[in-house]
Amino acid sequence: MSEAEKRDDYSADNIQVLEGLEAVRKRPAMYIGDVGVKGLHHLVYEVVDNSIDEALAGHCNRIDVFINENNSITVIDNGRGIPTAMHTKEKKSALEVVMTVLHAGGKFDKDTYKVSGGLHGVGVSCVNALSIHLSATVRRDGKIFQQEYKIGKPLYDVKVIGESNETGTEVTFLPDPSIFDYTEYNFDTVAARMRELAFLNKGITINLTDLRNVPEGEAPVKTVFFSEGGLREFATYLDRNREALIQDVIYFEGEREGIPVEVALTYNTSYTENIQAYVNNINTHEGGTHLSGFRRGLTNTLKKYATDSGILAKEKIEIDGDDFREGLTAVVSVKVQEPQFEGQTKTKLGNREVTAPVSQAVSEMLSAYLEEHPAEARVIVEKVILAARARHAARKAREMVQRKNVR
Ligand code: 0RA
């Protein structure tokens, strides 16, 4: 056996096998949230997430997504390609195992840095189960392999259909109309998620092409999502319609206590707060420990600066956490190996060990920025003090009205 074959053998065998697919068709909502527009779009995200994981592992930098004329979806990546060698336990190609066994997707081995969220990580087999037709094409080892499925069942064994010097995975699926209320994709919905993924995973090019209703004789429009600056550019994008209070985006990227942390923040002249917090590329709408860490780092650092710099001294005013967040736009992204999602919509991070690393990262980047940019620091602190004053005045006014009503 050659080294390459051994490696392939190894990766093929390391796929953990758990359960069957019938369960998914019986209770689709349990796996993809719902069978409406949201669930329909989740299918795309799940397939793309697998390619994102391959990119995060350092083997892929390009993902092409097509919305086809019949509302099927094609996702092509330039990764290593899903292994196709025989999986000894299952006596099937690893590709077939990945496509037909729930949870078989990526748990190849713990060393592989795998953090994708997707349908809460249920895997591409789930997409297969909910598609009337799916085709998987793998380019690797000089060959092109293919297998097709109907509602998750293979139509034939994995076969070689050609030769290729390239590597990668290509999946085309057509959602089952007997499962979904709607089967028509919304370009803007898909585009928004691809844009978000490009910001969250800098350096990956995601191309999105809508092949529906292309006028005769015209080329389809390809939209390219690519971010070199990551969250730094994400924050700028979020504030695109606001007036900036400071021109910079304060940015941190690194690892703290083994947890990859990326944070970007800036201030605009509005009074609203916009903090987007992500765990493994999933927007944690209900917040959690990473958001607490962010808030703690922000509040402590700004409070300390306001006090030490003397700007606060002449004010004699009590400032609290909310005052630091008026006009704040921020994005926090952490990658957590075993995330615990809690809350009503399972979008609240519960892992206690994440708070300190995020808080540290925010304190470090922010104190360094404030020290080096005294002019901007003053503008921020003055805005904070203004917010505190407004809050105190509002409370006084409320108390006055209430006192009058008592009489
Ligand atoms: C695990 C191992 C290997 C590739 C992949 C997963 C993989 C999965 C997907 C899903 C979509 N695109 C993908 N690209 C790669 C290969 C391991 C090896 O070659 O040693």
Short mmCIF file of C-alpha atoms and ligand atoms in Angstrom, two decimals:
data_model
loop_
_atom_site.label_atom_id
_atom_site.label_comp_id
_atom_site.label_asym_id
_atom_site.label_seq_id
_atom_site.Cartn_x
_atom_site.Cartn_y
_atom_site.Cartn_z
CA MET A 1 0.00 0.00 0.00
CA SER A 2 1.36 3.44 -0.89
CA GLU A 3 1.54 6.23 1.69
CA ALA A 4 -1.31 7.99 -0.03
CA GLU A 5 -3.44 4.86 -0.01
CA LYS A 6 -2.66 4.29 3.67
CA ARG A 7 -3.71 7.80 4.46
CA ASP A 8 -6.90 7.38 2.51
CA ASP A 9 -7.56 4.09 4.23
CA TYR A 10 -7.06 5.75 7.57
CA SER A 11 -9.36 8.66 6.91
CA ALA A 12 -11.98 6.34 5.47
CA ASP A 13 -11.96 4.22 8.63
CA ASN A 14 -12.11 7.10 11.02
CA ILE A 15 -15.64 8.04 10.14
CA GLN A 16 -17.82 7.28 13.11
CA VAL A 17 -21.04 5.49 12.28
CA LEU A 18 -24.09 6.29 14.35
CA GLU A 19 -27.64 6.02 13.04
CA GLY A 20 -29.94 5.72 10.01
CA LEU A 21 -31.71 8.31 7.89
CA GLU A 22 -35.38 7.28 8.17
CA ALA A 23 -35.61 9.31 11.36
CA VAL A 24 -34.80 12.50 9.43
CA ARG A 25 -37.69 12.08 6.98
CA LYS A 26 -40.07 11.19 9.80
CA ARG A 27 -39.22 14.25 11.87
CA PRO A 28 -37.43 16.70 9.55
CA ALA A 29 -38.09 19.70 11.81
CA MET A 30 -36.16 18.04 14.60
CA TYR A 31 -33.08 18.09 12.40
CA ILE A 32 -33.38 21.26 10.36
CA GLY A 33 -35.55 23.46 12.57
CA ASP A 34 -38.56 23.66 10.27
CA VAL A 35 -39.83 22.64 6.82
CA GLY A 36 -40.55 26.21 5.71
CA VAL A 37 -38.32 28.70 3.94
CA LYS A 38 -35.83 28.59 6.78
CA GLY A 39 -35.37 24.83 6.68
CA LEU A 40 -35.11 24.90 2.90
CA HIS A 41 -32.23 27.38 3.11
CA HIS A 42 -30.61 25.45 5.93
CA LEU A 43 -29.91 22.68 3.43
CA VAL A 44 -27.61 24.98 1.48
CA TYR A 45 -25.86 26.18 4.60
CA GLU A 46 -25.21 22.63 5.77
CA VAL A 47 -23.54 21.64 2.50
CA VAL A 48 -21.52 24.87 2.37
CA ASP A 49 -20.48 24.41 6.01
CA ASN A 50 -18.77 21.15 5.11
CA SER A 51 -16.71 22.99 2.54
CA ILE A 52 -15.98 25.78 5.04
CA ASP A 53 -14.64 23.16 7.44
CA GLU A 54 -12.37 21.85 4.72
CA ALA A 55 -11.18 25.43 4.21
CA LEU A 56 -10.62 25.98 7.94
CA ALA A 57 -8.54 22.80 7.94
CA GLY A 58 -6.38 24.59 5.38
CA HIS A 59 -7.23 22.55 2.30
CA CYS A 60 -9.70 24.68 0.39
CA ASN A 61 -9.98 28.37 -0.54
CA ARG A 62 -12.82 28.45 -2.99
CA ILE A 63 -16.48 27.50 -2.86
CA ASP A 64 -18.85 27.88 -5.80
CA VAL A 65 -22.57 27.87 -5.11
CA PHE A 66 -25.18 27.71 -7.85
CA ILE A 67 -28.92 28.09 -7.59
CA ASN A 68 -29.89 26.00 -10.60
CA GLU A 69 -32.82 26.59 -12.94
CA ASN A 70 -34.97 23.94 -11.23
CA ASN A 71 -34.17 25.28 -7.73
CA SER A 72 -31.67 22.54 -7.07
CA ILE A 73 -28.42 23.70 -5.47
CA THR A 74 -24.85 22.90 -6.47
CA VAL A 75 -21.92 23.42 -4.09
CA ILE A 76 -18.39 22.87 -5.42
CA ASP A 77 -15.21 23.18 -3.38
CA ASN A 78 -11.52 22.75 -4.15
CA GLY A 79 -10.70 20.77 -1.00
CA ARG A 80 -9.20 17.30 -0.70
CA GLY A 81 -12.45 15.63 -1.70
CA ILE A 82 -14.46 13.37 0.58
CA PRO A 83 -12.50 10.09 0.95
CA THR A 84 -13.80 7.36 -1.34
CA ALA A 85 -11.85 4.33 -0.07
CA MET A 86 -13.60 1.38 1.53
CA HIS A 87 -14.79 1.95 5.08
CA THR A 88 -13.95 -1.41 6.65
CA LYS A 89 -16.59 -1.37 9.39
CA GLU A 90 -19.41 -0.45 7.02
CA LYS A 91 -18.07 -2.32 3.97
CA LYS A 92 -18.92 0.70 1.85
CA SER A 93 -17.10 3.61 0.33
CA ALA A 94 -16.41 6.35 2.89
CA LEU A 95 -18.25 8.70 0.52
CA GLU A 96 -21.37 6.56 0.79
CA VAL A 97 -21.05 6.51 4.58
CA VAL A 98 -20.74 10.30 4.75
CA MET A 99 -23.75 10.74 2.45
CA THR A 100 -26.06 8.12 3.97
CA VAL A 101 -25.27 7.85 7.68
CA LEU A 102 -26.44 10.51 10.09
CA HIS A 103 -23.61 12.27 11.92
CA ALA A 104 -20.96 10.46 9.87
CA GLY A 105 -19.96 13.73 8.21
CA GLY A 106 -16.87 15.11 9.79
CA LYS A 107 -16.10 13.32 13.01
CA PHE A 108 -13.14 11.68 11.32
CA ASP A 109 -10.81 12.27 14.19
CA LYS A 110 -10.56 14.70 17.08
CA ASP A 111 -7.28 16.16 15.78
CA THR A 112 -8.95 17.59 12.72
CA TYR A 113 -10.03 21.06 13.66
CA LYS A 114 -13.70 20.77 13.01
CA VAL A 115 -16.07 23.38 14.24
CA SER A 116 -18.86 23.75 11.73
CA GLY A 117 -22.33 24.51 12.94
CA GLY A 118 -24.64 23.83 10.05
CA LEU A 119 -27.86 22.18 11.05
CA HIS A 120 -26.48 21.94 14.53
CA GLY A 121 -23.89 19.70 12.91
CA VAL A 122 -26.21 16.99 11.63
CA GLY A 123 -24.30 16.61 8.42
CA VAL A 124 -24.80 16.39 4.71
CA SER A 125 -26.59 13.01 5.02
CA CYS A 126 -29.50 14.95 6.45
CA VAL A 127 -29.65 17.06 3.29
CA ASN A 128 -29.52 13.82 1.29
CA ALA A 129 -32.45 12.32 3.21
CA LEU A 130 -34.57 15.40 2.44
CA SER A 131 -33.73 15.56 -1.27
CA ILE A 132 -35.55 13.73 -4.03
CA HIS A 133 -32.25 13.61 -5.83
CA LEU A 134 -28.66 14.22 -4.80
CA SER A 135 -25.47 13.75 -6.73
CA ALA A 136 -22.02 13.66 -5.10
CA THR A 137 -18.92 13.98 -7.24
CA VAL A 138 -15.43 13.71 -5.77
CA ARG A 139 -12.18 14.55 -7.48
CA ARG A 140 -9.15 13.00 -5.81
CA ASP A 141 -6.33 10.52 -6.46
CA GLY A 142 -6.40 11.41 -10.16
CA LYS A 143 -9.98 10.21 -10.58
CA ILE A 144 -13.52 11.46 -10.60
CA PHE A 145 -15.87 9.44 -8.39
CA GLN A 146 -19.63 9.70 -8.33
CA GLN A 147 -22.67 8.42 -6.51
CA GLU A 148 -26.31 9.49 -6.77
CA TYR A 149 -29.17 9.09 -4.33
CA LYS A 150 -32.93 9.26 -4.13
CA ILE A 151 -34.30 10.41 -0.75
CA GLY A 152 -30.95 9.41 0.69
CA LYS A 153 -30.75 5.95 -0.85
CA PRO A 154 -27.85 5.20 -3.21
CA LEU A 155 -28.88 4.51 -6.80
CA TYR A 156 -25.60 2.63 -7.40
CA ASP A 157 -22.23 1.96 -5.76
CA VAL A 158 -19.61 4.71 -5.93
CA LYS A 159 -18.14 4.58 -9.44
CA VAL A 160 -15.28 6.17 -11.34
CA ILE A 161 -16.59 8.38 -14.11
CA GLY A 162 -13.36 9.94 -15.33
CA GLU A 163 -9.91 11.28 -14.59
CA SER A 164 -8.85 14.58 -13.11
CA ASN A 165 -5.74 16.27 -11.76
CA GLU A 166 -7.88 18.39 -9.49
CA THR A 167 -9.30 17.67 -6.06
CA GLY A 168 -12.57 18.68 -4.50
CA THR A 169 -16.14 17.83 -3.68
CA GLU A 170 -19.25 18.70 -5.68
CA VAL A 171 -22.77 18.18 -4.37
CA THR A 172 -26.04 18.88 -6.21
CA PHE A 173 -29.33 18.36 -4.40
CA LEU A 174 -33.02 18.89 -5.16
CA PRO A 175 -35.12 19.39 -2.02
CA ASP A 176 -38.11 17.04 -1.69
CA PRO A 177 -41.36 18.97 -2.29
CA SER A 178 -43.28 16.41 -0.21
CA ILE A 179 -41.22 17.55 2.78
CA PHE A 180 -40.92 21.32 2.24
CA ASP A 181 -43.74 23.88 2.12
CA TYR A 182 -41.67 25.92 -0.34
CA THR A 183 -39.00 24.75 -2.71
CA GLU A 184 -38.06 28.06 -4.27
CA TYR A 185 -34.79 29.57 -3.14
CA ASN A 186 -34.44 33.24 -2.33
CA PHE A 187 -31.25 34.70 -3.78
CA ASP A 188 -30.92 37.44 -1.18
CA THR A 189 -31.28 34.98 1.70
CA VAL A 190 -28.56 32.72 0.34
CA ALA A 191 -26.39 35.74 -0.53
CA ALA A 192 -26.68 37.17 2.98
CA ARG A 193 -25.41 33.95 4.53
CA MET A 194 -22.56 33.62 1.99
CA ARG A 195 -21.51 37.23 2.71
CA GLU A 196 -21.57 36.52 6.43
CA LEU A 197 -19.51 33.34 5.98
CA ALA A 198 -16.95 35.22 3.87
CA PHE A 199 -16.52 37.85 6.63
CA LEU A 200 -16.33 35.18 9.34
CA ASN A 201 -13.77 33.10 7.43
CA LYS A 202 -11.41 35.55 5.79
CA GLY A 203 -9.48 34.42 2.76
CA ILE A 204 -12.14 32.06 1.40
CA THR A 205 -13.74 33.02 -1.90
CA ILE A 206 -17.43 32.15 -2.11
CA ASN A 207 -18.99 32.59 -5.53
CA LEU A 208 -22.78 32.62 -5.82
CA THR A 209 -24.52 32.30 -9.17
CA ASP A 210 -28.27 32.33 -9.79
CA LEU A 211 -29.01 30.35 -12.96
CA ARG A 212 -32.75 30.98 -12.84
CA ASN A 213 -34.35 33.38 -15.29
CA VAL A 214 -31.14 34.30 -17.07
CA PRO A 215 -32.20 36.34 -20.10
CA GLU A 216 -31.61 34.63 -23.45
CA GLY A 217 -28.11 35.33 -24.75
CA GLU A 218 -26.89 36.81 -21.46
CA ALA A 219 -24.35 35.35 -19.06
CA PRO A 220 -25.52 34.55 -15.51
CA VAL A 221 -24.39 36.99 -12.85
CA LYS A 222 -21.78 35.67 -10.44
CA THR A 223 -21.60 37.41 -7.07
CA VAL A 224 -18.24 37.08 -5.32
CA PHE A 225 -17.95 37.14 -1.55
CA PHE A 226 -14.42 37.51 -0.24
CA SER A 227 -12.99 39.25 2.78
CA GLU A 228 -9.34 39.86 3.42
CA GLY A 229 -9.91 41.78 6.65
CA GLY A 230 -12.46 39.44 8.22
CA LEU A 231 -14.44 40.91 11.12
CA ARG A 232 -12.72 44.26 10.64
CA GLU A 233 -14.54 44.55 7.31
CA PHE A 234 -17.69 42.98 8.76
CA ALA A 235 -17.98 45.81 11.32
CA THR A 236 -17.46 48.40 8.57
CA TYR A 237 -20.17 46.66 6.51
CA LEU A 238 -22.62 46.67 9.43
CA ASP A 239 -22.09 50.42 9.86
CA ARG A 240 -22.25 51.21 6.15
CA ASN A 241 -25.36 53.39 6.61
CA ARG A 242 -24.23 55.07 9.85
CA GLU A 243 -22.02 58.03 10.53
CA ALA A 244 -18.74 56.93 12.11
CA LEU A 245 -17.78 58.37 15.52
CA ILE A 246 -14.20 57.16 15.12
CA GLN A 247 -12.64 56.27 11.78
CA ASP A 248 -10.94 53.08 12.99
CA VAL A 249 -12.21 49.58 13.61
CA ILE A 250 -10.53 48.23 16.74
CA TYR A 251 -9.53 44.67 15.96
CA PHE A 252 -8.15 41.58 17.64
CA GLU A 253 -7.37 38.19 16.24
CA GLY A 254 -5.63 35.44 18.15
CA GLU A 255 -5.92 32.57 20.55
CA ARG A 256 -6.47 32.83 24.30
CA GLU A 257 -6.39 29.71 26.49
CA GLY A 258 -6.58 27.60 23.35
CA ILE A 259 -9.72 29.30 22.08
CA PRO A 260 -9.53 31.17 18.76
CA VAL A 261 -11.02 34.63 19.30
CA GLU A 262 -11.67 37.35 16.72
CA VAL A 263 -13.21 40.67 17.74
CA ALA A 264 -13.91 43.93 15.91
CA LEU A 265 -15.53 47.04 17.33
CA THR A 266 -16.20 50.60 16.36
CA TYR A 267 -18.51 53.46 17.36
CA ASN A 268 -21.04 55.39 15.30
CA THR A 269 -22.98 58.53 16.18
CA SER A 270 -26.27 56.70 16.81
CA TYR A 271 -27.61 55.59 20.19
CA THR A 272 -28.18 51.96 19.35
CA GLU A 273 -25.98 49.01 20.09
CA ASN A 274 -25.27 46.35 17.47
CA ILE A 275 -23.26 43.41 18.76
CA GLN A 276 -23.18 40.26 16.65
CA ALA A 277 -21.76 37.23 18.44
CA TYR A 278 -20.80 34.02 16.64
CA VAL A 279 -19.74 30.57 17.75
CA ASN A 280 -18.39 28.27 15.05
CA ASN A 281 -19.93 30.55 12.39
CA ILE A 282 -23.37 30.39 14.00
CA ASN A 283 -24.98 33.67 15.06
CA THR A 284 -25.74 33.22 18.74
CA HIS A 285 -28.76 35.53 18.90
CA GLU A 286 -29.30 34.79 22.58
CA GLY A 287 -25.70 35.62 23.46
CA GLY A 288 -23.97 33.63 26.16
CA THR A 289 -20.57 33.36 27.78
CA HIS A 290 -18.59 34.88 24.88
CA LEU A 291 -20.86 37.93 24.83
CA SER A 292 -20.52 38.28 28.62
CA GLY A 293 -16.76 38.19 28.16
CA PHE A 294 -16.97 40.89 25.51
CA ARG A 295 -19.13 43.13 27.69
CA ARG A 296 -16.90 42.64 30.70
CA GLY A 297 -13.73 43.45 28.75
CA LEU A 298 -15.32 46.54 27.17
CA THR A 299 -16.80 47.94 30.38
CA ASN A 300 -13.74 47.33 32.54
CA THR A 301 -11.30 48.78 30.03
CA LEU A 302 -13.32 51.89 29.18
CA LYS A 303 -14.14 52.55 32.83
CA LYS A 304 -10.48 52.27 33.78
CA TYR A 305 -9.41 54.55 30.93
CA ALA A 306 -12.11 57.12 31.72
CA THR A 307 -10.99 57.19 35.35
CA ASP A 308 -7.21 57.07 34.85
CA SER A 309 -7.24 59.67 32.09
CA GLY A 310 -9.06 62.09 34.36
CA ILE A 311 -11.84 62.66 31.84
CA LEU A 312 -14.38 61.19 34.23
CA ALA A 313 -13.07 62.90 37.36
CA LYS A 314 -14.72 66.29 36.84
CA GLU A 315 -18.08 64.72 36.04
CA LYS A 316 -18.95 62.99 39.35
CA ILE A 317 -21.28 60.67 37.48
CA GLU A 318 -22.02 57.01 37.86
CA ILE A 319 -21.58 55.13 34.57
CA ASP A 320 -22.84 51.62 33.93
CA GLY A 321 -22.50 48.92 31.26
CA ASP A 322 -25.26 50.26 29.00
CA ASP A 323 -23.53 53.64 28.70
CA PHE A 324 -20.54 52.01 27.04
CA ARG A 325 -22.68 50.51 24.32
CA GLU A 326 -24.56 53.44 22.80
CA GLY A 327 -23.44 53.68 19.17
CA LEU A 328 -21.31 50.58 19.52
CA THR A 329 -21.04 48.16 16.60
CA ALA A 330 -19.14 44.97 17.30
CA VAL A 331 -18.62 41.46 16.02
CA VAL A 332 -17.32 38.67 18.22
CA SER A 333 -16.41 35.28 16.78
CA VAL A 334 -15.08 32.31 18.72
CA LYS A 335 -14.38 28.74 17.70
CA VAL A 336 -15.26 26.24 20.41
CA GLN A 337 -14.50 22.52 20.13
CA GLU A 338 -17.50 21.26 22.07
CA PRO A 339 -20.03 24.08 22.18
CA GLN A 340 -22.98 23.83 24.59
CA PHE A 341 -25.90 25.64 23.04
CA GLU A 342 -28.70 26.63 25.39
CA GLY A 343 -31.79 28.83 25.39
CA GLN A 344 -35.11 28.89 23.56
CA THR A 345 -33.58 28.72 20.10
CA LYS A 346 -30.37 26.97 21.11
CA THR A 347 -28.38 30.08 20.21
CA LYS A 348 -26.93 30.87 23.62
CA LEU A 349 -23.41 29.69 24.37
CA GLY A 350 -23.11 27.98 27.75
CA ASN A 351 -19.38 27.10 27.92
CA ARG A 352 -18.03 28.89 30.99
CA GLU A 353 -14.41 28.60 29.86
CA VAL A 354 -15.02 31.03 26.99
CA THR A 355 -15.76 34.17 29.03
CA ALA A 356 -12.23 34.90 30.30
CA PRO A 357 -10.41 34.49 26.95
CA VAL A 358 -12.84 36.87 25.20
CA SER A 359 -12.74 39.37 28.05
CA GLN A 360 -8.91 39.28 28.01
CA ALA A 361 -8.75 39.70 24.26
CA VAL A 362 -11.09 42.71 24.36
CA SER A 363 -9.21 44.32 27.28
CA GLU A 364 -5.87 43.90 25.53
CA MET A 365 -6.89 45.24 22.16
CA LEU A 366 -8.94 48.08 23.57
CA SER A 367 -6.44 49.32 26.16
CA ALA A 368 -3.68 49.25 23.54
CA TYR A 369 -5.88 51.21 21.15
CA LEU A 370 -6.91 53.80 23.74
CA GLU A 371 -3.30 54.37 24.79
CA GLU A 372 -2.20 54.87 21.20
CA HIS A 373 -5.18 56.97 20.11
CA PRO A 374 -5.90 59.57 22.81
CA ALA A 375 -8.05 61.73 20.50
CA GLU A 376 -10.37 58.86 19.59
CA ALA A 377 -10.32 57.65 23.19
CA ARG A 378 -11.60 61.03 24.35
CA VAL A 379 -14.38 61.04 21.76
CA ILE A 380 -15.53 57.59 22.91
CA VAL A 381 -15.37 58.41 26.62
CA GLU A 382 -17.24 61.68 26.07
CA LYS A 383 -19.97 59.80 24.26
CA VAL A 384 -20.15 57.36 27.17
CA ILE A 385 -20.45 60.19 29.68
CA LEU A 386 -23.16 61.81 27.58
CA ALA A 387 -25.07 58.52 27.61
CA ALA A 388 -24.70 58.30 31.39
CA ARG A 389 -25.91 61.89 31.83
CA ALA A 390 -28.91 61.26 29.60
CA ARG A 391 -29.74 58.15 31.57
CA HIS A 392 -29.58 60.00 34.90
CA ALA A 393 -31.69 62.86 33.54
CA ALA A 394 -34.30 60.42 32.24
CA ARG A 395 -34.51 58.74 35.62
CA LYS A 396 -34.92 62.05 37.42
CA ALA A 397 -37.68 63.06 35.02
CA ARG A 398 -39.43 59.73 35.58
CA GLU A 399 -39.21 60.11 39.35
CA MET A 400 -40.68 63.61 39.15
CA VAL A 401 -43.68 62.40 37.14
CA GLN A 402 -44.23 59.48 39.46
CA ARG A 403 -44.07 61.73 42.54
CA LYS A 404 -46.64 64.07 41.02
CA ASN A 405 -48.97 61.15 40.27
CA VAL A 406 -48.81 59.96 43.88
CA ARG A 407 -50.28 63.26 45.05
C1 0RA B 1 -12.72 14.39 6.04
C2 0RA B 1 -11.54 13.90 5.51
C3 0RA B 1 -11.17 14.32 4.24
C4 0RA B 1 -11.98 15.16 3.53
C5 0RA B 1 -13.17 15.61 4.06
C6 0RA B 1 -13.54 15.23 5.32
C7 0RA B 1 -13.99 16.53 3.27
C8 0RA B 1 -15.37 16.60 3.45
C9 0RA B 1 -16.09 17.49 2.68
C10 0RA B 1 -17.42 17.84 2.57
C11 0RA B 1 -17.51 18.80 1.58
N1 0RA B 1 -16.30 19.05 1.09
C12 0RA B 1 -15.42 18.27 1.74
N2 0RA B 1 -14.11 18.19 1.57
C13 0RA B 1 -13.40 17.34 2.33
C14 0RA B 1 -9.90 13.89 3.60
C15 0RA B 1 -8.88 13.30 4.49
C16 0RA B 1 -7.64 13.00 3.73
O1 0RA B 1 -7.61 13.12 2.51
O2 0RA B 1 -6.67 12.61 4.37
#
